[in-house]
C-alpha cells in the first residue's frame, strides 16, 4: 500500500468522532492492506513504530522537526515555525510547504515505517544530524497529506482518536465480517500487549493462530485484576470453602521477565521500568533460580533492620528517571512476589493458582534480601479473614488479597478469582475511583493564578472504548494540585472534543484523555447530567463530594481507569452496605 493511501485513511479517521464510523474506516483500511503491512499500520495509527511498551521513540523535538521540514522544502527553520504558529499545527505547515514541492517518487507504508524506525534507532555521535537528514529525505518522498501526518509522529501529536479496543473491533470486522471475534483477539492481546503482533497473526493464521499465542518473555502481560466485595461473608461465598489470603502491600506492581541473564521489569501500565530499579534487577539475578520466568510482585520500600514497611508516599519516590542509583541506596525496595506466569520456556497461566504458587516457592531463594515470597495463608472462615486483616493493617499494610485456589491466571481481566479487601472499605464508598482527566475549567478569582479553576473527569467504558463524564472537581484540589493540573493540561489541550470522549458537559477546554486521577468521594449517585453508565431513561452516575487522592499517571493508562461496569457494581454495593 502506498503511504498516500494510508494518509487518506488518516484524514478520514481525523474527520469523524463517531466510533462506529472509526471502526468501518479502519476495517476498510485493513482489508486493502497487504498482510505484511497490517502490524505496521496498527503501530502507525497510534503514532508509533513499535508496540507502546517498547522504549523506541523517534526522539525529535519541535525544533529538530522544523529544521527537517525546512531542509526538505527549501525554507529556513524560522519560516517553518512562523507558518506553524499561524496554522496552529506543525502537520498543516508541512502539508502547505509540501504542496508547493514536486515529491520524488512515492514510498510505501513499509518504506515510511522503516525510515521512521531507522530515525528512532540512530545513536551516538552525529545523531541529531542523521535524524534531521533522514526525516527531511523522507518528507520529499511522500505526498503533502503524507508529510502532514508523518511530522506529527515524532512529536506525539498524531490524534486519530483510536483506542486498542476499536482497532480490535475493526480487525474482526475486516476479516470475519462482524465484531464477534474481538474477545478472541483480546485474549492474544492480553498475553502480549502487542497489537501489531496480534493483528498480523490474525491475518496470517486466523483464529487458530490467535488462540495459540503464548506469553513471550520480554512482552508485558496485561495484569490480572481484583474485584471488590463489601464483606468477608460475601467473599467466602465467591471463593469457596478454602482459599488463599495474602497481605495487600501498598507499593507498586512489578512484572519481572527473565531470560537467562536478560532481565526486564514492567509497571502496572506495562511501561518498561528496568532502568529505574537496579536493586530489583540485581535481586532477581541472585535470588530467582530459573532459566526463564515471568513473575509478578509488589515492590515496597522496606526497612530490613526493623522489618518495617514504609508508607506509599515513601515507596513512590523510587519511581523516577534520574539519580536512580542514589535513590536505590537511600530507599531500598523489596519485591514481594505473588504469582508466577511462565517458567523455563512454558506458559503456566492455565495451571491453577495453587500449582503456580508452589512453583513460585521453588524458584525463590529462601534467604533472599530483595525478592521475597508474599506471605500466604490458607483460610476457611470469616473470622480468619478478619484476624489476618487486622494483623496486616496493624503492620501498616493496605489489607488483604483473597485468591481462589483453582483459578488460572486471567491476563487483562478483573474477576472474582482475586478479591481485594482494603482498609478504606470501612468508609461509606467501598473504594476510590480512578478517573480520567477530560477537560479543564479556566480559573476565576484566586485561581486565575493557577490557570485552572476545576476539572471535568470521567471513567472508561471498555465495551464502547469511550470516556464518559462522572464528576466535576473544584474544591477538592490543593493549590499545588491545581498547578500540576495546569502543567499537565497545557501539554494535552486539544481544539475540539476528542473522538473517544462522550460528555454533555462542556468544560472551558478539552484535553487528550491520558491522565488518571484517583478520586475519593462520599458516594455514587444517579445523575441526569453525567454520561457514565447512562441508561435508557437518561440517568447516569456521578461522584458526590469528590476529592483528589493522587495523580496516577505513573502507573495507569487512561484505559486502566475504573470502568463503567465497576461503577455500577460499586453503586449497588454501597446500597447493600447501607441496608445492613
Ligand atoms: P487495580 O490494579 O485493581 O486496577 P489499583 O491499582 O487501584 O487497582 P488496588 O485496587 O488497590 O489497586 O489493588 C490491586 C493491586 O494490589 C494489584 O494491582 C497489585 O499492585 C497490588 N497488590 C498488593 N499486594 C498484592 C498481592 N499479594 N497480590 C496481588 N496484588 C497485590
Coordinates of C-alpha atoms and ligand atoms in Angstrom, one line a residue:
X1 CA 0.0 0.0 0.0
X2 CA 1.3 3.5 -0.9
X3 CA 1.7 5.8 2.1
X4 CA -0.5 8.3 0.4
X5 CA -3.4 5.8 0.6
X6 CA -2.8 5.4 4.3
X7 CA -2.7 9.2 4.7
X8 CA -6.1 9.4 3.1
X9 CA -7.4 6.9 5.7
X10 CA -5.8 9.0 8.5
X11 CA -7.7 12.0 7.1
X12 CA -11.0 10.1 7.3
X13 CA -10.3 8.9 10.8
X14 CA -9.4 12.5 11.8
X15 CA -12.7 13.7 10.3
X16 CA -15.1 11.7 12.5
X17 CA -15.8 11.4 16.2
X18 CA -18.3 8.5 15.8
X19 CA -16.9 5.2 17.0
X20 CA -18.9 3.1 14.5
X21 CA -17.5 5.2 11.7
X22 CA -14.0 4.8 13.0
X23 CA -14.4 1.0 13.0
X24 CA -15.8 1.0 9.4
X25 CA -12.9 3.2 8.1
X26 CA -10.3 1.0 9.9
X27 CA -11.9 -2.2 8.7
X28 CA -11.8 -0.9 5.1
X29 CA -8.2 0.0 5.6
X30 CA -7.2 -3.4 6.9
X31 CA -9.0 -5.1 4.0
X32 CA -7.0 -3.1 1.5
X33 CA -3.6 -3.6 3.2
X34 CA -1.1 -6.4 2.5
X35 CA -0.9 -8.9 5.3
X36 CA 2.7 -7.9 5.9
X37 CA 1.7 -4.3 6.5
X38 CA -1.1 -4.9 9.0
X39 CA 1.1 -4.9 12.0
X40 CA 3.0 -1.7 11.0
X41 CA -0.3 0.1 10.3
X42 CA -1.5 -0.7 13.8
X43 CA 1.6 0.9 15.3
X44 CA 1.4 3.9 12.9
X45 CA -2.2 4.6 13.8
X46 CA -1.1 5.1 17.3
X47 CA 1.7 7.3 16.2
X48 CA 4.4 4.7 16.9
X49 CA 6.9 2.5 15.2
X50 CA 6.8 -0.3 17.9
X51 CA 4.4 -1.6 20.4
X52 CA 3.6 1.1 23.0
X53 CA 5.7 -0.6 25.8
X54 CA 8.9 -0.6 23.8
X55 CA 11.0 2.4 24.6
X56 CA 11.5 3.0 20.8
X57 CA 10.9 6.7 20.4
X58 CA 11.7 8.8 17.3
X59 CA 13.3 11.3 19.7
X60 CA 12.9 14.6 17.8
X61 CA 11.7 17.8 19.4
X62 CA 9.7 20.6 17.7
X63 CA 12.9 22.5 16.6
X64 CA 14.5 19.5 15.0
X65 CA 11.4 18.6 13.1
X66 CA 11.1 22.2 11.9
X67 CA 14.7 22.1 10.6
X68 CA 13.9 18.8 8.8
X69 CA 10.8 20.3 7.2
X70 CA 12.7 23.4 6.2
X71 CA 15.5 21.4 4.7
X72 CA 13.1 19.3 2.7
X73 CA 11.2 22.2 1.2
X74 CA 13.9 24.9 1.0
X75 CA 12.8 27.1 3.8
X76 CA 14.6 28.3 6.9
X77 CA 13.6 26.9 10.3
X78 CA 12.2 30.3 11.3
X79 CA 9.9 30.4 8.2
X80 CA 8.6 26.9 9.1
X81 CA 8.0 27.9 12.7
X82 CA 6.2 31.1 11.6
X83 CA 3.9 29.1 9.4
X84 CA 3.4 26.5 12.1
X85 CA 2.3 29.2 14.6
X86 CA -0.1 30.7 12.0
X87 CA -1.6 27.3 11.3
X88 CA -1.6 26.0 14.8
X89 CA -0.3 22.6 13.9
X90 CA 3.1 21.5 12.5
X91 CA 1.4 19.0 10.2
X92 CA -0.6 21.7 8.5
X93 CA 2.6 23.7 8.0
X94 CA 4.4 20.7 6.5
X95 CA 1.4 20.0 4.2
X96 CA 1.3 23.5 2.8
X97 CA 5.1 23.6 2.1
X98 CA 5.0 20.1 0.6
X99 CA 2.2 21.1 -1.7
X100 CA 4.5 23.6 -3.5
X101 CA 7.1 20.9 -4.0
X102 CA 7.2 18.1 -6.5
X103 CA 7.8 15.0 -4.5
X104 CA 10.3 12.4 -5.7
X105 CA 8.7 9.0 -6.2
X106 CA 6.4 7.7 -3.5
X107 CA 7.2 5.5 -0.6
X108 CA 5.0 2.5 0.5
X109 CA 3.7 2.1 4.1
X110 CA 6.6 -0.3 4.8
X111 CA 9.1 2.2 3.3
X112 CA 7.9 5.0 5.6
X113 CA 7.8 2.7 8.6
X114 CA 11.3 1.5 8.0
X115 CA 12.7 5.1 7.7
X116 CA 11.0 6.2 10.9
X117 CA 12.3 3.2 12.7
X118 CA 15.8 4.0 11.4
X119 CA 15.4 7.5 12.8
X120 CA 14.4 6.1 16.2
X121 CA 17.4 3.8 16.3
X122 CA 20.2 6.3 15.5
X123 CA 22.6 6.8 18.4
X124 CA 26.0 8.1 19.3
X125 CA 27.9 10.9 17.6
X126 CA 26.0 12.9 15.0
X127 CA 22.6 11.5 15.9
X128 CA 20.9 14.9 15.6
X129 CA 22.1 15.4 12.1
X130 CA 21.3 11.9 11.0
X131 CA 17.8 12.2 12.3
X132 CA 17.2 15.5 10.7
X133 CA 18.5 14.5 7.3
X134 CA 16.7 11.2 7.2
X135 CA 13.4 12.8 8.1
X136 CA 13.9 15.6 5.5
X137 CA 14.6 13.0 2.8
X138 CA 11.6 11.0 3.9
X139 CA 9.3 14.1 3.6
X140 CA 10.4 14.5 0.0
X141 CA 9.2 11.1 -0.9
X142 CA 5.6 11.3 0.3
X143 CA 2.7 13.5 -0.8
X144 CA 1.6 16.6 1.2
X145 CA -1.0 14.7 3.2
X146 CA 1.6 12.1 4.0
X147 CA 4.0 14.8 5.2
X148 CA 1.3 16.3 7.4
X149 CA 0.8 13.0 9.3
X150 CA 4.4 12.0 9.4
X151 CA 5.7 15.1 11.2
X152 CA 3.1 14.6 13.9
X153 CA 4.5 11.2 14.8
X154 CA 7.9 12.3 16.3
X155 CA 6.0 15.0 18.3
X156 CA 3.4 12.6 19.6
X157 CA 0.7 14.8 18.3
X158 CA -1.0 12.5 15.8
X159 CA -4.5 12.5 17.2
X160 CA -6.6 10.0 15.4
X161 CA -8.7 9.2 18.4
X162 CA -8.5 5.4 18.0
X163 CA -8.0 3.1 21.1
X164 CA -6.9 -0.5 21.2
X165 CA -10.5 -2.0 21.5
X166 CA -11.6 0.0 18.4
X167 CA -8.7 -1.5 16.4
X168 CA -9.6 -5.0 17.7
X169 CA -13.2 -4.5 16.6
X170 CA -12.1 -3.3 13.2
X171 CA -9.7 -6.3 12.7
X172 CA -12.5 -8.7 13.5
X173 CA -14.9 -6.8 11.1
X174 CA -12.3 -6.7 8.3
X175 CA -11.5 -10.4 8.3
X176 CA -14.7 -12.0 9.8
X177 CA -17.4 -9.7 8.6
X178 CA -18.6 -8.8 12.1
X179 CA -17.1 -7.8 15.5
X180 CA -17.7 -11.2 17.2
X181 CA -14.0 -12.1 17.3
X182 CA -13.0 -9.2 19.5
X183 CA -12.9 -11.3 22.7
X184 CA -10.7 -13.9 20.9
X185 CA -8.3 -11.2 19.7
X186 CA -8.3 -9.6 23.1
X187 CA -7.1 -12.9 24.5
X188 CA -4.0 -12.7 22.4
X189 CA -3.5 -9.0 23.2
X190 CA -3.8 -9.6 26.9
X191 CA -0.9 -12.1 26.7
X192 CA 1.5 -10.0 24.7
X193 CA 0.2 -6.4 24.8
X194 CA 1.4 -6.2 21.1
X195 CA -1.4 -5.1 18.8
X196 CA 0.8 -5.3 15.7
X197 CA 1.7 -8.9 16.5
X198 CA -1.9 -9.9 17.2
X199 CA -3.2 -8.2 14.0
X200 CA -0.5 -9.8 11.8
X201 CA -1.0 -13.3 13.4
X202 CA -4.8 -12.9 12.8
X203 CA -4.4 -12.0 9.2
X204 CA -1.8 -14.7 8.6
X205 CA -3.1 -17.6 10.7
X206 CA -6.7 -16.8 11.6
X207 CA -8.3 -17.6 15.0
X208 CA -6.2 -20.8 15.4
X209 CA -3.1 -18.6 15.3
X210 CA -4.5 -16.2 17.8
X211 CA -5.6 -19.0 20.2
X212 CA -2.1 -20.5 20.1
X213 CA -0.4 -17.2 21.1
X214 CA 1.5 -17.8 24.3
X215 CA 3.3 -15.5 26.7
X216 CA 6.6 -14.2 25.4
X217 CA 9.4 -13.3 27.8
X218 CA 10.1 -9.5 27.2
X219 CA 6.5 -8.7 26.1
X220 CA 4.5 -7.5 29.1
X221 CA 1.3 -9.4 30.1
X222 CA -1.8 -7.3 30.8
X223 CA -2.2 -7.8 34.6
X224 CA -4.9 -9.9 36.3
X225 CA -7.1 -7.6 38.4
X226 CA -9.1 -8.0 41.5
X227 CA -12.8 -7.4 42.3
X228 CA -14.2 -5.7 45.3
X229 CA -16.7 -7.2 47.7
X230 CA -18.4 -5.5 50.6
X231 CA -17.9 -8.1 53.3
X232 CA -15.9 -11.2 54.3
X233 CA -19.1 -13.3 54.1
X234 CA -19.6 -12.3 50.5
X235 CA -16.0 -13.1 49.8
X236 CA -16.4 -16.7 51.1
X237 CA -19.5 -17.2 49.0
X238 CA -17.4 -16.4 45.9
X239 CA -14.1 -18.1 46.8
X240 CA -15.4 -21.4 48.2
X241 CA -14.6 -23.3 51.4
X242 CA -10.9 -23.0 51.1
X243 CA -8.9 -20.0 49.7
X244 CA -5.6 -18.2 49.9
X245 CA -5.1 -14.9 51.6
X246 CA -2.0 -12.6 51.2
X247 CA -1.2 -9.2 52.6
X248 CA -2.0 -6.4 50.2
X249 CA 1.2 -4.4 50.0
X250 CA 0.8 -0.8 49.3
X251 CA 3.6 -0.3 46.8
X252 CA 3.6 -0.7 43.1
X253 CA 3.2 -3.7 40.9
X254 CA 6.2 -5.0 39.1
X255 CA 6.3 -7.8 36.5
X256 CA 9.7 -9.4 36.2
X257 CA 10.7 -11.0 32.8
X258 CA 13.9 -13.1 33.0
X259 CA 15.5 -14.9 30.1
X260 CA 18.9 -16.3 31.2
X261 CA 20.8 -13.1 32.2
X262 CA 18.5 -10.7 30.4
X263 CA 16.1 -9.1 32.9
X264 CA 13.3 -6.6 32.2
X265 CA 10.8 -5.0 34.6
X266 CA 7.4 -3.7 33.6
X267 CA 5.0 -1.5 35.6
X268 CA 1.2 -1.9 36.2
X269 CA 0.7 0.1 33.0
X270 CA 3.2 -2.0 31.1
X271 CA 5.9 0.5 30.8
X272 CA 9.5 -0.8 30.7
X273 CA 10.9 0.4 34.0
X274 CA 14.1 -1.8 34.1
X275 CA 16.5 1.2 34.3
X276 CA 14.7 2.7 37.3
X277 CA 15.3 -0.3 39.7
X278 CA 18.9 -1.6 39.5
X279 CA 18.4 -3.1 43.0
X280 CA 15.5 -5.2 41.9
X281 CA 17.4 -6.3 38.8
X282 CA 20.3 -7.3 41.0
X283 CA 18.0 -9.1 43.3
X284 CA 16.4 -11.2 40.5
X285 CA 19.9 -12.1 39.2
X286 CA 20.9 -13.5 42.6
X287 CA 17.6 -14.7 44.1
X288 CA 15.4 -16.1 41.3
X289 CA 16.5 -19.6 40.3
X290 CA 15.2 -20.2 36.8
X291 CA 16.4 -20.2 33.3
X292 CA 13.5 -18.2 32.2
X293 CA 10.5 -16.8 34.1
X294 CA 7.8 -14.2 34.3
X295 CA 6.7 -13.4 37.8
X296 CA 4.8 -10.7 39.5
X297 CA 5.1 -9.0 42.8
X298 CA 4.5 -5.7 44.7
X299 CA 7.6 -3.6 45.3
X300 CA 7.6 -1.7 48.5
X301 CA 10.2 0.3 50.4
X302 CA 11.2 -1.7 53.4
X303 CA 13.5 -1.3 56.3
X304 CA 15.3 -4.7 56.7
X305 CA 16.6 -3.8 60.2
X306 CA 13.3 -3.0 61.8
X307 CA 11.3 -5.1 59.3
X308 CA 9.1 -2.1 58.8
X309 CA 7.1 -1.4 55.6
X310 CA 7.3 2.2 54.6
X311 CA 4.2 4.2 53.5
X312 CA 3.3 4.5 49.8
X313 CA 4.4 8.2 49.8
X314 CA 8.0 6.9 50.5
X315 CA 7.9 4.0 48.1
X316 CA 6.7 6.1 45.3
X317 CA 9.8 8.3 45.5
X318 CA 11.6 5.5 43.8
X319 CA 9.6 6.0 40.6
X320 CA 12.0 8.5 39.0
X321 CA 14.2 8.7 35.9
X322 CA 17.3 10.4 37.4
X323 CA 19.7 9.6 40.2
X324 CA 18.3 6.1 40.4
X325 CA 21.4 4.5 41.9
X326 CA 21.4 7.1 44.7
X327 CA 17.8 6.6 45.5
X328 CA 18.2 2.8 45.4
X329 CA 20.7 3.1 48.2
X330 CA 18.6 5.5 50.2
X331 CA 15.3 3.7 49.9
X332 CA 15.9 0.0 49.1
X333 CA 12.9 -1.9 47.7
X334 CA 11.8 -5.4 48.4
X335 CA 9.7 -7.2 45.9
X336 CA 7.0 -9.4 47.4
X337 CA 6.4 -12.0 44.7
X338 CA 2.8 -13.2 44.5
X339 CA 2.4 -15.0 41.2
X340 CA 4.3 -17.0 38.5
X341 CA 3.1 -16.9 34.9
X342 CA 5.9 -18.5 32.9
X343 CA 8.7 -20.9 33.9
X344 CA 11.6 -22.4 31.9
X345 CA 10.1 -22.0 28.4
X346 CA 6.5 -22.8 29.5
X347 CA 3.4 -20.6 29.7
X348 CA 1.9 -21.8 33.0
X349 CA -1.0 -19.3 33.2
X350 CA -3.5 -22.1 32.8
X351 CA -2.3 -24.0 35.8
X352 CA -4.4 -23.4 39.0
X353 CA -3.2 -20.7 41.4
X354 CA -2.2 -23.4 43.9
X355 CA 0.2 -25.0 41.5
X356 CA 1.7 -21.8 40.2
X357 CA 2.3 -20.7 43.8
X358 CA 4.2 -24.0 44.5
X359 CA 6.4 -23.4 41.5
X360 CA 7.0 -19.8 42.6
X361 CA 8.1 -21.0 46.0
X362 CA 10.5 -23.4 44.3
X363 CA 12.4 -20.7 42.4
X364 CA 12.8 -18.0 45.0
X365 CA 15.9 -18.2 47.3
X366 CA 14.9 -18.8 50.9
X367 CA 17.2 -16.3 52.5
X368 CA 16.9 -13.6 49.8
X369 CA 17.1 -9.9 50.7
X370 CA 15.4 -8.3 47.7
X371 CA 13.0 -10.9 46.4
X372 CA 10.7 -12.4 49.0
X373 CA 7.6 -14.5 48.8
X374 CA 4.5 -12.8 49.9
X375 CA 3.1 -14.5 52.9
X376 CA 0.3 -16.8 52.1
X377 CA -2.3 -18.4 54.5
X378 CA -4.9 -20.9 53.5
X379 CA -8.1 -19.8 55.2
X380 CA -11.7 -21.1 55.6
X381 CA -13.7 -18.8 57.8
X382 CA -14.9 -15.2 58.1
X383 CA -13.2 -14.8 61.5
X384 CA -9.9 -15.9 60.0
X385 CA -10.2 -13.2 57.3
X386 CA -10.9 -10.6 60.0
X387 CA -8.0 -11.7 62.2
X388 CA -5.5 -11.7 59.3
X389 CA -6.9 -8.4 58.1
X390 CA -6.4 -6.7 61.5
X391 CA -2.9 -8.2 61.7
X392 CA -1.7 -6.8 58.4
X393 CA -3.4 -3.4 58.9
X394 CA -1.6 -3.1 62.2
X395 CA 1.7 -3.6 60.3
X396 CA 0.8 -0.6 58.1
X397 CA -0.3 -2.6 55.1
X398 CA -3.4 -1.9 53.0
X399 CA -5.4 -5.0 53.6
X400 CA -5.8 -8.4 52.1
X401 CA -5.9 -10.1 48.7
X402 CA -8.0 -13.2 48.7
X403 CA -7.3 -15.7 45.9
X404 CA -9.2 -18.7 44.5
X405 CA -7.1 -21.8 44.8
X406 CA -8.1 -23.4 41.5
X407 CA -8.2 -20.4 39.2
X408 CA -5.9 -19.9 36.2
X409 CA -4.1 -16.6 35.8
X410 CA -6.6 -14.4 33.9
X411 CA -4.5 -11.9 31.9
X412 CA -6.1 -8.5 31.5
X413 CA -9.2 -9.5 33.4
X414 CA -10.9 -8.3 36.6
X415 CA -12.7 -11.2 38.2
X416 CA -13.6 -12.9 41.4
X417 CA -10.6 -15.1 41.3
X418 CA -8.9 -12.3 43.2
X419 CA -10.8 -10.3 45.8
X420 CA -9.3 -7.1 47.3
X421 CA -10.1 -6.2 50.8
X422 CA -8.9 -2.7 51.7
X423 CA -8.7 -0.6 54.7
X424 CA -10.7 2.1 53.0
X425 CA -13.6 -0.3 52.7
X426 CA -14.7 0.7 56.2
X427 CA -15.9 4.0 54.7
X428 CA -19.2 4.8 53.0
X429 CA -18.0 4.3 49.4
X430 CA -16.3 1.0 49.0
X431 CA -13.3 2.2 47.2
X432 CA -11.7 5.2 45.5
X433 CA -12.3 5.6 41.8
X434 CA -9.6 6.1 39.1
X435 CA -10.9 8.8 36.8
X436 CA -9.5 10.2 33.6
X437 CA -9.0 14.0 33.1
X438 CA -11.3 15.1 30.3
X439 CA -11.4 18.8 30.5
X440 CA -10.4 21.9 32.4
X441 CA -12.3 25.0 33.6
X442 CA -10.5 28.2 33.4
X443 CA -9.5 29.7 36.8
X444 CA -11.5 32.6 38.2
X445 CA -10.7 34.8 41.2
X446 CA -7.9 33.4 43.3
X447 CA -7.5 30.5 41.0
X448 CA -6.7 32.7 38.0
X449 CA -3.1 32.4 39.1
X450 CA -3.1 28.6 38.7
X451 CA -4.7 28.8 35.2
X452 CA -7.2 26.2 36.3
X453 CA -10.4 26.5 38.3
X454 CA -11.6 23.0 38.2
X455 CA -11.6 19.8 36.1
X456 CA -14.1 17.5 34.4
X457 CA -13.3 13.8 34.9
X458 CA -14.7 10.6 33.6
X459 CA -14.4 6.9 33.7
X460 CA -13.8 4.3 30.9
X461 CA -16.5 2.4 29.1
X462 CA -14.4 -0.5 27.8
X463 CA -17.2 -2.0 25.8
X464 CA -17.6 1.1 23.7
X465 CA -13.9 2.3 24.1
X466 CA -15.0 5.7 25.2
X467 CA -14.6 8.0 28.2
X468 CA -17.8 9.2 29.9
X469 CA -18.1 12.0 32.4
X470 CA -18.7 11.3 36.1
X471 CA -17.9 14.4 38.1
X472 CA -16.6 17.9 38.2
X473 CA -13.9 18.6 40.7
X474 CA -13.1 22.1 42.0
X475 CA -12.8 22.4 45.8
X476 CA -11.2 19.1 46.3
X477 CA -7.8 20.2 45.0
X478 CA -4.9 21.9 46.8
X479 CA -3.0 24.9 45.3
X480 CA -0.1 22.6 44.3
X481 CA -2.5 20.2 42.7
X482 CA -4.1 23.0 40.7
X483 CA -0.7 24.0 39.4
X484 CA 0.1 20.4 38.5
X485 CA -3.2 20.1 36.6
X486 CA -2.3 23.3 34.8
X487 CA 1.1 22.0 33.7
X488 CA -0.4 18.7 32.5
X489 CA -3.3 20.3 30.7
X490 CA -1.1 22.7 28.8
X491 CA 0.5 19.8 27.1
X492 CA -2.7 17.8 26.5
X493 CA -5.0 20.6 25.4
X494 CA -6.9 19.9 22.2
X495 CA -9.1 22.1 20.0
X496 CA -12.2 20.0 20.0
X497 CA -13.8 17.2 22.0
X498 CA -11.6 14.1 21.4
X499 CA -13.4 11.3 19.4
X500 CA -13.4 8.9 22.4
X501 CA -14.9 11.4 24.9
X502 CA -18.7 11.2 25.4
X503 CA -19.9 14.1 27.6
X504 CA -22.8 16.5 27.6
X505 CA -21.0 18.9 29.9
X506 CA -18.6 21.3 28.2
X507 CA -15.5 22.5 30.1
X508 CA -13.5 25.6 29.1
X509 CA -11.3 23.3 27.1
X510 CA -10.8 19.6 26.4
X511 CA -7.7 17.6 26.9
X512 CA -6.5 14.4 25.3
X513 CA -7.8 11.6 27.7
X514 CA -4.5 10.4 29.1
X515 CA -4.1 11.3 32.8
X516 CA -5.5 9.2 35.6
X517 CA -6.5 10.8 38.9
X518 CA -7.5 8.7 41.9
X519 CA -10.6 10.2 43.5
X520 CA -12.3 9.6 46.8
X521 CA -15.9 10.6 47.3
X522 CA -18.8 10.2 49.7
X523 CA -21.0 8.2 47.5
X524 CA -22.0 7.4 44.0
X525 CA -25.4 8.9 43.0
X526 CA -27.6 8.7 39.9
X527 CA -27.3 11.8 37.7
X528 CA -29.1 13.1 34.7
X529 CA -26.1 15.3 33.6
X530 CA -23.3 12.8 33.5
X531 CA -22.9 10.2 30.7
X532 CA -21.2 7.5 32.8
X533 CA -23.4 4.4 32.6
X534 CA -26.3 6.4 31.2
X535 CA -29.4 4.2 30.8
X536 CA -32.5 4.5 28.5
X537 CA -34.1 6.9 30.9
X538 CA -31.2 9.3 30.6
X539 CA -29.8 8.7 34.0
X540 CA -26.0 8.2 34.5
X541 CA -23.8 8.1 37.6
X542 CA -21.9 10.8 39.5
X543 CA -19.5 11.0 42.4
X544 CA -20.7 13.1 45.3
X545 CA -18.2 15.4 47.1
X546 CA -15.1 14.3 45.1
X547 CA -11.6 14.8 46.4
X548 CA -8.3 14.1 44.7
X549 CA -6.3 11.4 46.4
X550 CA -3.4 11.2 44.0
X551 CA -2.2 11.5 40.4
X552 CA -1.7 8.1 38.9
X553 CA -0.1 8.9 35.6
X554 CA 3.0 6.8 36.6
X555 CA 1.2 3.5 36.8
X556 CA -2.1 3.7 35.0
X557 CA -3.0 4.4 31.4
X558 CA -6.4 6.0 30.6
X559 CA -7.8 2.7 29.6
X560 CA -6.8 1.3 33.1
X561 CA -9.1 3.7 34.8
X562 CA -12.2 2.5 36.6
X563 CA -14.8 1.2 34.2
X564 CA -18.5 1.9 33.9
X565 CA -19.2 -1.7 34.9
X566 CA -17.2 -1.3 38.1
X567 CA -19.1 2.0 38.9
X568 CA -22.4 0.1 38.6
X569 CA -21.1 -2.6 41.0
X570 CA -19.8 0.0 43.5
X571 CA -23.1 1.7 43.3
X572 CA -25.1 -1.4 44.2
X573 CA -22.5 -2.5 46.9
X574 CA -22.8 0.8 48.7
X575 CA -26.5 0.3 48.7
X576 CA -26.2 -3.2 50.2
X577 CA -23.8 -1.8 52.7
X578 CA -26.3 0.8 53.9
X579 CA -29.1 -1.7 54.2
X580 CA -27.1 -3.7 56.8
Ligands
LIG1 P1 -6.3 -2.4 40.0 O1 -4.9 -2.8 39.9 O2 -7.2 -3.5 40.6 O3 -6.9 -1.7 38.8 P2 -5.4 -0.4 41.8 O4 -4.2 -0.3 41.0 O5 -6.1 0.8 42.2 O6 -6.5 -1.3 41.1 P3 -6.0 -1.9 44.0 O7 -7.3 -2.0 43.6 O8 -5.7 -1.3 45.3 O9 -5.0 -1.3 43.0 O10 -5.4 -3.5 44.1 C1 -4.8 -4.3 43.2 C2 -3.3 -4.1 43.3 O11 -2.8 -4.5 44.5 C3 -2.5 -5.0 42.3 O12 -2.5 -4.4 41.0 C4 -1.2 -5.0 43.0 O13 -0.4 -4.0 42.5 C5 -1.4 -4.8 44.4 N1 -1.1 -5.9 45.3 C6 -0.5 -5.8 46.6 N2 -0.3 -7.0 47.2 C7 -0.8 -7.9 46.3 C8 -0.9 -9.4 46.4 N3 -0.5 -10.0 47.5 N4 -1.4 -10.0 45.4 C9 -1.8 -9.3 44.3 N5 -1.8 -8.0 44.1 C10 -1.3 -7.3 45.2

